[in-house]
Amino acid sequence: MPESKQRVSYFYQPDVGHFYYGPSHPMKPHRIKMAHHLILSYGLYRKMEVYRSHPASPAEMSAFHSEDYINFLAKVTPDNLRGYSNQMQKFNVGEYTDCPVFDGLYEFTQLYTGASLDGAVKLNRGDCDVAVNWSGGLHHAKKSEASGFCYINDIVLAILELLKVHARVLYIDIDVHHGDGVEEAFYCTDRVMTFSLHKYGDFFPGTGHIKDTGAKEGTGY
């Protein structure tokens, strides 16, 4: 009996590639748009179900992130950032960090986060076998802190969504940088196992030692 083909759902928001972190910054959302054009040019979209994802709401983001941090991201702009100097230092955002304040910052986080949440919901409902969001994967963001170009941790939020249906989730991270934000979020639970393949040593973010294996109920996970 032939194997059935996997059902792939692809989530994309046309505006997500229009944001700009600033000159010389290595994070370039425009690459998301370029990837989308390749998917169209090669006809890969014919092999998938394509969806326009919804922008994540503050309530959805607060499933992991603190409300004061979300409110800050929603209000700060390049024009008013001088009035938020204390909060910028508190939340690790601004020109002296790798997480600048740019036009549309909050909207950008809403778009990439909403796509990951939509993918998790589809998986939970059994409507697809694979969910793809090329704009997501911002694994360094903490509960109340931006880090490594990441402001909202869409991965943590998507995993929390998956845990509403599934007993456990295996999180595999193949980025060269350690997925510290996701590991930290689930460090003390056995419901999420983190498997991160990354460069370790004198290299950002400096975490992810092979002996870091969780704590409390999360030991070994």
Coordinates of C-alpha atoms in Angstrom, one line a residue:
M1 CA 0.0 0.0 0.0
P2 CA 1.6 3.3 -1.1
E3 CA 2.4 5.8 1.7
S4 CA 0.2 8.9 1.8
K5 CA 1.8 12.2 1.1
Q6 CA 2.4 14.6 4.0
R7 CA 0.1 17.5 4.2
V8 CA 2.1 20.7 4.3
S9 CA 0.7 24.1 5.4
Y10 CA 2.6 27.2 4.6
F11 CA 1.9 30.5 6.4
Y12 CA 2.9 33.9 5.0
Q13 CA 2.0 37.5 5.6
P14 CA 2.9 39.7 2.6
D15 CA 4.0 42.7 4.8
V16 CA 6.5 40.7 6.9
G17 CA 9.4 41.3 4.5
H18 CA 8.9 45.1 4.4
F19 CA 10.5 45.9 7.8
Y20 CA 14.0 47.2 8.2
Y21 CA 16.2 46.8 11.2
G22 CA 18.6 49.5 10.0
P23 CA 21.8 50.0 8.0
S24 CA 24.5 47.3 8.5
H25 CA 22.2 45.2 10.7
P26 CA 22.6 41.5 9.8
M27 CA 18.9 40.8 10.4
K28 CA 17.1 41.5 7.1
P29 CA 13.3 40.6 7.0
H30 CA 13.5 41.2 3.2
R31 CA 15.0 37.7 2.9
I32 CA 11.6 36.3 4.0
K33 CA 10.0 37.9 0.9
M34 CA 12.8 36.6 -1.3
A35 CA 12.2 33.0 0.0
H36 CA 8.5 33.5 -0.7
H37 CA 9.3 34.5 -4.3
L38 CA 11.4 31.4 -4.7
I39 CA 8.5 29.2 -3.5
L40 CA 6.3 30.8 -6.1
S41 CA 8.9 30.7 -8.9
Y42 CA 9.6 27.0 -8.4
G43 CA 5.9 26.1 -8.1
L44 CA 6.4 24.8 -4.6
Y45 CA 3.1 26.4 -3.5
R46 CA 1.3 23.9 -5.6
K47 CA 2.5 21.2 -3.2
M48 CA 1.3 23.0 -0.1
E49 CA -1.8 24.7 1.3
V50 CA -1.0 28.4 1.5
Y51 CA -2.4 30.6 4.3
R52 CA -2.3 34.3 5.1
S53 CA -1.6 34.2 8.9
H54 CA -3.2 36.5 11.4
P55 CA -1.3 39.1 13.5
A56 CA -0.8 37.9 17.0
S57 CA -2.7 39.8 19.7
P58 CA -1.2 41.1 22.9
A59 CA -3.3 38.5 24.8
E60 CA -1.7 35.7 22.7
M61 CA 1.8 37.1 23.3
S62 CA 1.2 37.3 27.1
A63 CA 0.9 33.6 27.3
F64 CA 4.7 33.8 27.7
H65 CA 5.8 37.4 27.7
S66 CA 5.1 39.9 30.5
E67 CA 2.4 42.5 29.9
D68 CA 4.7 45.5 30.6
Y69 CA 7.2 44.2 28.0
I70 CA 4.5 43.8 25.4
N71 CA 3.1 47.2 26.2
F72 CA 6.5 48.7 25.8
L73 CA 7.0 47.1 22.4
A74 CA 3.6 48.3 21.3
K75 CA 4.3 51.9 22.2
V76 CA 8.0 52.6 21.5
T77 CA 9.0 54.1 18.1
P78 CA 12.1 55.7 16.6
D79 CA 10.3 59.1 17.2
N80 CA 9.6 58.7 20.9
L81 CA 12.3 56.4 22.2
R82 CA 14.0 59.1 24.2
G83 CA 11.0 59.0 26.6
Y84 CA 11.6 55.3 27.1
S85 CA 15.3 55.2 28.0
N86 CA 14.8 53.4 31.3
Q87 CA 12.5 50.8 29.8
M88 CA 14.9 50.3 26.9
Q89 CA 17.7 49.5 29.3
K90 CA 15.4 47.2 31.3
F91 CA 14.2 45.3 28.2
N92 CA 17.5 45.3 26.3
V93 CA 16.3 47.3 23.4
G94 CA 17.9 50.2 21.6
E95 CA 20.9 51.5 19.7
Y96 CA 23.5 50.0 22.1
T97 CA 22.0 46.5 21.7
D98 CA 21.5 44.1 18.8
C99 CA 17.7 44.8 19.1
P100 CA 17.1 48.3 17.7
V101 CA 13.8 50.2 17.7
F102 CA 12.7 50.5 14.1
D103 CA 9.5 51.6 12.3
G104 CA 6.8 48.9 12.7
L105 CA 8.7 46.9 15.3
Y106 CA 5.6 45.8 17.1
E107 CA 3.7 45.0 13.9
F108 CA 6.7 42.9 12.8
T109 CA 6.5 40.8 15.9
Q110 CA 2.8 40.4 15.5
L111 CA 3.1 39.0 12.0
Y112 CA 5.9 36.4 12.5
T113 CA 4.3 35.3 15.8
G114 CA 0.8 34.9 14.4
A115 CA 2.1 32.7 11.6
S116 CA 3.7 30.3 14.2
L117 CA 0.6 30.2 16.3
D118 CA -1.5 29.5 13.2
G119 CA 0.8 26.6 12.3
A120 CA 0.5 25.2 15.8
V121 CA -3.3 25.4 15.7
K122 CA -3.4 23.6 12.4
L123 CA -1.2 20.8 13.8
N124 CA -3.3 20.5 16.9
R125 CA -6.4 20.1 14.8
G126 CA -4.8 17.4 12.7
D127 CA -5.3 19.6 9.5
C128 CA -1.7 19.2 8.4
D129 CA 1.4 17.1 9.1
V130 CA 4.0 19.9 8.5
A131 CA 3.6 23.6 9.2
V132 CA 6.0 26.1 7.7
N133 CA 6.7 29.7 8.8
W134 CA 9.9 31.1 7.3
S135 CA 9.5 34.3 9.2
G136 CA 9.6 32.7 12.6
G137 CA 12.1 31.0 14.8
L138 CA 13.2 34.0 17.0
H139 CA 14.6 31.8 19.7
H140 CA 16.6 34.2 21.8
A141 CA 13.7 36.4 23.2
K142 CA 13.1 36.0 26.9
K143 CA 10.0 36.6 29.0
S144 CA 10.8 40.3 29.5
E145 CA 13.8 40.9 27.4
A146 CA 14.8 41.2 23.7
S147 CA 18.0 39.4 22.6
G148 CA 19.8 38.5 19.4
F149 CA 17.5 40.3 17.0
C150 CA 14.5 38.6 18.7
Y151 CA 11.7 40.5 20.5
I152 CA 8.8 38.0 20.8
N153 CA 9.6 34.3 21.1
D154 CA 7.2 32.8 18.6
I155 CA 8.6 29.3 19.2
V156 CA 7.8 29.3 22.9
L157 CA 4.3 30.6 22.2
A158 CA 3.8 27.9 19.5
I159 CA 5.0 25.2 21.8
L160 CA 2.6 26.4 24.5
E161 CA -0.2 26.1 21.9
L162 CA 0.9 22.5 21.0
L163 CA 0.9 21.6 24.7
K164 CA -2.8 22.3 24.9
V165 CA -3.3 19.0 22.9
H166 CA -0.1 17.1 23.1
A167 CA 1.5 15.6 26.2
R168 CA 5.1 16.4 25.2
V169 CA 6.9 18.4 22.5
L170 CA 10.4 17.8 21.1
Y171 CA 12.1 21.1 20.2
I172 CA 14.9 20.7 17.7
D173 CA 17.1 23.8 17.0
I174 CA 19.7 23.6 14.3
D175 CA 20.7 27.3 14.3
V176 CA 24.5 27.9 14.8
H177 CA 23.5 30.0 17.9
H178 CA 22.1 28.2 21.0
G179 CA 18.3 28.5 21.4
D180 CA 18.7 30.0 24.9
G181 CA 15.3 31.6 25.1
V182 CA 13.3 28.4 24.4
E183 CA 15.5 26.3 26.6
E184 CA 15.2 28.7 29.5
A185 CA 11.4 28.8 29.1
F186 CA 11.0 25.1 29.5
Y187 CA 14.1 24.3 31.6
C188 CA 12.2 23.0 34.6
T189 CA 9.5 20.9 32.8
D190 CA 9.6 17.4 31.3
R191 CA 6.9 18.3 28.8
V192 CA 9.3 19.9 26.4
M193 CA 12.7 18.4 25.5
T194 CA 15.2 20.8 23.9
F195 CA 17.7 19.4 21.4
S196 CA 19.9 22.2 20.2
L197 CA 22.8 21.8 17.8
H198 CA 25.0 24.9 18.1
K199 CA 28.4 26.4 18.3
Y200 CA 29.6 26.7 21.9
G201 CA 32.4 28.7 23.5
D202 CA 33.3 32.3 22.8
F203 CA 30.2 32.7 20.7
F204 CA 26.8 34.3 21.2
P205 CA 24.8 33.8 23.4
G206 CA 27.5 32.0 25.4
T207 CA 25.0 29.4 26.8
G208 CA 24.2 25.8 25.9
H209 CA 26.9 23.8 27.6
I210 CA 26.6 20.1 27.0
K211 CA 26.2 19.5 30.8
D212 CA 23.1 21.8 30.9
T213 CA 20.4 19.2 31.0
G214 CA 17.5 20.9 32.8
A215 CA 16.4 21.2 36.4
K216 CA 13.7 19.9 38.7
E217 CA 11.2 17.9 36.6
G218 CA 13.0 19.0 33.5
T219 CA 16.3 17.2 34.3
G220 CA 17.2 15.2 31.3
Y221 CA 14.8 17.1 29.0

